[in-house]
PDB file of C-alpha atoms in Angstrom:
ATOM      1  CA  UNK S   1      12.141  -2.363  -6.908  1.00  0.00           C
ATOM      2  CA  UNK S   2      15.090  -1.970  -9.236  1.00  0.00           C
ATOM      3  CA  UNK S   3      14.854  -3.287 -12.737  1.00  0.00           C
ATOM      4  CA  UNK S   4      17.517  -4.432 -15.133  1.00  0.00           C
ATOM      5  CA  UNK S   5      15.322  -5.022 -18.170  1.00  0.00           C
ATOM      6  CA  UNK S   6      12.549  -3.140 -19.867  1.00  0.00           C
ATOM      7  CA  UNK S   7       9.299  -4.819 -18.947  1.00  0.00           C
ATOM      8  CA  UNK S   8       5.755  -3.681 -19.405  1.00  0.00           C
ATOM      9  CA  UNK S   9       3.220  -6.125 -18.054  1.00  0.00           C
ATOM     10  CA  UNK S  10      -0.511  -5.765 -17.952  1.00  0.00           C
ATOM     11  CA  UNK S  11      -3.388  -7.977 -17.000  1.00  0.00           C
ATOM     12  CA  UNK S  12      -6.634  -7.831 -15.108  1.00  0.00           C
ATOM     13  CA  UNK S  13      -6.086  -7.465 -11.376  1.00  0.00           C
ATOM     14  CA  UNK S  14      -9.734  -7.474 -10.490  1.00  0.00           C
ATOM     15  CA  UNK S  15     -12.820  -8.286 -12.444  1.00  0.00           C
ATOM     16  CA  UNK S  16     -13.812  -4.746 -13.368  1.00  0.00           C
ATOM     17  CA  UNK S  17     -13.752  -4.030 -17.095  1.00  0.00           C
ATOM     18  CA  UNK S  18     -11.856  -0.763 -16.763  1.00  0.00           C
ATOM     19  CA  UNK S  19      -9.173  -1.355 -14.135  1.00  0.00           C
ATOM     20  CA  UNK S  20      -5.941  -2.785 -15.484  1.00  0.00           C
ATOM     21  CA  UNK S  21      -2.682  -3.434 -13.676  1.00  0.00           C
ATOM     22  CA  UNK S  22       0.433  -2.023 -15.306  1.00  0.00           C
ATOM     23  CA  UNK S  23       4.082  -2.085 -14.422  1.00  0.00           C
ATOM     24  CA  UNK S  24       6.521   0.305 -16.055  1.00  0.00           C
ATOM     25  CA  UNK S  25      10.233  -0.024 -15.529  1.00  0.00           C
ATOM     26  CA  UNK S  26      13.364   2.115 -15.797  1.00  0.00           C
ATOM     27  CA  UNK S  27      11.534   5.375 -16.377  1.00  0.00           C
ATOM     28  CA  UNK S  28      10.303   3.915 -19.633  1.00  0.00           C
ATOM     29  CA  UNK S  29       6.955   5.657 -19.461  1.00  0.00           C
ATOM     30  CA  UNK S  30       5.024   5.269 -22.668  1.00  0.00           C
ATOM     31  CA  UNK S  31       1.517   6.418 -23.473  1.00  0.00           C
ATOM     32  CA  UNK S  32      -0.105   3.906 -25.795  1.00  0.00           C
ATOM     33  CA  UNK S  33      -3.519   2.593 -26.651  1.00  0.00           C
ATOM     34  CA  UNK S  34      -4.077  -1.135 -27.039  1.00  0.00           C
ATOM     35  CA  UNK S  35      -7.451  -2.261 -28.330  1.00  0.00           C
ATOM     36  CA  UNK S  36      -8.941   1.068 -27.208  1.00  0.00           C
ATOM     37  CA  UNK S  37      -7.616   0.565 -23.679  1.00  0.00           C
ATOM     38  CA  UNK S  38      -5.595   3.653 -22.715  1.00  0.00           C
ATOM     39  CA  UNK S  39      -2.345   2.831 -20.926  1.00  0.00           C
ATOM     40  CA  UNK S  40      -1.087   5.204 -18.281  1.00  0.00           C
ATOM     41  CA  UNK S  41       2.360   6.779 -18.366  1.00  0.00           C
ATOM     42  CA  UNK S  42       3.149   6.125 -14.695  1.00  0.00           C
ATOM     43  CA  UNK S  43       3.022   2.875 -12.719  1.00  0.00           C
ATOM     44  CA  UNK S  44      -0.278   2.098 -11.017  1.00  0.00           C
ATOM     45  CA  UNK S  45       1.612   0.063  -8.394  1.00  0.00           C
ATOM     46  CA  UNK S  46       5.161  -0.048  -7.059  1.00  0.00           C
ATOM     47  CA  UNK S  47       6.844  -2.228  -4.477  1.00  0.00           C
ATOM     48  CA  UNK S  48       8.857  -1.084  -1.480  1.00  0.00           C
ATOM     49  CA  UNK S  49      11.163  -4.097  -1.942  1.00  0.00           C
ATOM     50  CA  UNK S  50      14.508  -3.315  -3.542  1.00  0.00           C
ATOM     51  CA  UNK S  51      15.105  -6.241  -5.922  1.00  0.00           C
ATOM     52  CA  UNK S  52      16.229  -6.686  -9.514  1.00  0.00           C
ATOM     53  CA  UNK S  53      13.025  -8.084 -11.024  1.00  0.00           C
ATOM     54  CA  UNK S  54      13.592  -9.817 -14.336  1.00  0.00           C
ATOM     55  CA  UNK S  55      10.393 -11.831 -14.714  1.00  0.00           C
ATOM     56  CA  UNK S  56       6.823 -11.717 -13.529  1.00  0.00           C
ATOM     57  CA  UNK S  57       3.538 -13.583 -13.664  1.00  0.00           C
ATOM     58  CA  UNK S  58      -0.044 -12.739 -12.765  1.00  0.00           C
ATOM     59  CA  UNK S  59      -1.917 -15.670 -11.196  1.00  0.00           C
ATOM     60  CA  UNK S  60      -4.408 -16.294  -8.388  1.00  0.00           C
ATOM     61  CA  UNK S  61      -1.840 -18.063  -6.188  1.00  0.00           C
ATOM     62  CA  UNK S  62      -3.923 -17.747  -3.015  1.00  0.00           C
ATOM     63  CA  UNK S  63      -7.029 -19.065  -4.841  1.00  0.00           C
ATOM     64  CA  UNK S  64      -9.222 -16.310  -3.387  1.00  0.00           C
ATOM     65  CA  UNK S  65     -10.490 -14.931  -6.706  1.00  0.00           C
ATOM     66  CA  UNK S  66      -7.947 -12.072  -6.864  1.00  0.00           C
ATOM     67  CA  UNK S  67      -4.962 -12.084  -9.237  1.00  0.00           C
ATOM     68  CA  UNK S  68      -1.625 -12.005  -7.351  1.00  0.00           C
ATOM     69  CA  UNK S  69       1.761 -10.871  -8.723  1.00  0.00           C
ATOM     70  CA  UNK S  70       4.806 -13.166  -8.636  1.00  0.00           C
ATOM     71  CA  UNK S  71       8.324 -11.987  -9.479  1.00  0.00           C
ATOM     72  CA  UNK S  72      11.519 -13.719 -10.510  1.00  0.00           C
ATOM     73  CA  UNK S  73      14.297 -11.640  -8.981  1.00  0.00           C
ATOM     74  CA  UNK S  74      18.033 -11.445  -9.399  1.00  0.00           C
ATOM     75  CA  UNK S  75      20.398 -11.058 -12.319  1.00  0.00           C
ATOM     76  CA  UNK S  76      24.114 -10.717 -12.964  1.00  0.00           C
ATOM     77  CA  UNK S  77      24.190  -7.559 -10.799  1.00  0.00           C
ATOM     78  CA  UNK S  78      22.601  -8.998  -7.651  1.00  0.00           C
ATOM     79  CA  UNK S  79      21.354 -12.250  -6.195  1.00  0.00           C
ATOM     80  CA  UNK S  80      17.754 -11.928  -4.927  1.00  0.00           C
ATOM     81  CA  UNK S  81      14.879 -14.090  -3.723  1.00  0.00           C
ATOM     82  CA  UNK S  82      11.672 -14.668  -5.686  1.00  0.00           C
ATOM     83  CA  UNK S  83       8.569 -13.007  -4.283  1.00  0.00           C
ATOM     84  CA  UNK S  84       4.769 -13.108  -4.294  1.00  0.00           C
ATOM     85  CA  UNK S  85       2.708  -9.962  -3.765  1.00  0.00           C
ATOM     86  CA  UNK S  86      -0.803 -10.894  -2.659  1.00  0.00           C
ATOM     87  CA  UNK S  87      -3.782  -8.992  -4.024  1.00  0.00           C
ATOM     88  CA  UNK S  88      -5.932  -8.086  -1.037  1.00  0.00           C
ATOM     89  CA  UNK S  89      -9.416  -7.253  -2.330  1.00  0.00           C
ATOM     90  CA  UNK S  90      -8.157  -5.345  -5.372  1.00  0.00           C
ATOM     91  CA  UNK S  91      -4.948  -3.841  -3.954  1.00  0.00           C
ATOM     92  CA  UNK S  92      -1.536  -5.440  -4.268  1.00  0.00           C
ATOM     93  CA  UNK S  93       0.565  -5.269  -1.140  1.00  0.00           C
ATOM     94  CA  UNK S  94       3.795  -3.262  -1.441  1.00  0.00           C
ATOM     95  CA  UNK S  95       5.898  -5.719   0.590  1.00  0.00           C
ATOM     96  CA  UNK S  96       5.928  -9.354  -0.535  1.00  0.00           C
ATOM     97  CA  UNK S  97       3.982 -11.865   1.586  1.00  0.00           C
ATOM     98  CA  UNK S  98       6.246 -14.683   0.462  1.00  0.00           C
ATOM     99  CA  UNK S  99       9.906 -14.845  -0.564  1.00  0.00           C
ATOM    100  CA  UNK S 100      11.834 -17.945  -1.573  1.00  0.00           C
ATOM    101  CA  UNK S 101      14.270 -19.432   0.928  1.00  0.00           C
ATOM    102  CA  UNK S 102      17.159 -19.253  -1.515  1.00  0.00           C
ATOM    103  CA  UNK S 103      18.442 -16.242  -3.384  1.00  0.00           C
ATOM    104  CA  UNK S 104      19.960 -16.480  -6.812  1.00  0.00           C
ATOM    105  CA  UNK S 105      19.899 -15.268 -10.372  1.00  0.00           C
ATOM    106  CA  UNK S 106      16.290 -15.985 -11.326  1.00  0.00           C
ATOM    107  CA  UNK S 107      14.261 -14.707 -14.253  1.00  0.00           C
ATOM    108  CA  UNK S 108      11.174 -15.896 -16.116  1.00  0.00           C
ATOM    109  CA  UNK S 109       8.254 -17.460 -14.236  1.00  0.00           C
ATOM    110  CA  UNK S 110       5.526 -19.901 -15.202  1.00  0.00           C
ATOM    111  CA  UNK S 111       2.606 -20.604 -12.865  1.00  0.00           C
ATOM    112  CA  UNK S 112      -0.051 -23.237 -13.399  1.00  0.00           C
ATOM    113  CA  UNK S 113      -1.370 -26.485 -12.000  1.00  0.00           C
ATOM    114  CA  UNK S 114       1.349 -28.721 -13.468  1.00  0.00           C
ATOM    115  CA  UNK S 115       0.575 -31.868 -11.445  1.00  0.00           C
ATOM    116  CA  UNK S 116      -3.244 -31.490 -11.549  1.00  0.00           C
ATOM    117  CA  UNK S 117      -3.644 -31.436  -7.764  1.00  0.00           C
ATOM    118  CA  UNK S 118      -5.791 -28.281  -7.790  1.00  0.00           C
ATOM    119  CA  UNK S 119      -3.017 -26.049  -6.414  1.00  0.00           C
ATOM    120  CA  UNK S 120      -0.790 -23.651  -8.380  1.00  0.00           C
ATOM    121  CA  UNK S 121       2.820 -24.656  -9.071  1.00  0.00           C
ATOM    122  CA  UNK S 122       5.601 -22.162  -9.856  1.00  0.00           C
ATOM    123  CA  UNK S 123       8.545 -22.800 -12.174  1.00  0.00           C
ATOM    124  CA  UNK S 124      11.300 -20.175 -12.253  1.00  0.00           C
ATOM    125  CA  UNK S 125      14.225 -19.993 -14.679  1.00  0.00           C
ATOM    126  CA  UNK S 126      17.631 -19.889 -12.986  1.00  0.00           C
ATOM    127  CA  UNK S 127      20.741 -18.333 -14.502  1.00  0.00           C
ATOM    128  CA  UNK S 128      23.050 -20.722 -12.664  1.00  0.00           C
ATOM    129  CA  UNK S 129      26.732 -20.004 -12.543  1.00  0.00           C
TER     130      UNK S 129
END
């Protein structure tokens, strides 16, 4: 993955109290402590996909009890598709299981059950030109 913005994202990937998912971008490796939770200085996961990721969300999209990772891809340097990386029993896949049909200049993502049908809905910001 290529990144055009600094983004550090963390959240629980599985239900263990000590394993946290972190993404570090553009060699911006920082060692910090947050609420006595040590953060690592290298990414715990990377993707093989070569996209400009400008937004991300952690959500159980597959509704299997494991938190999946969704990315909003594309910026003014490249048009990309959005992607979902499925968490398979505690490990995120390195190649996206799902990509949007259209590519574009996407960014921030919101995921939730907007229409109350019991299934997750995804809203993605688009930098339309």
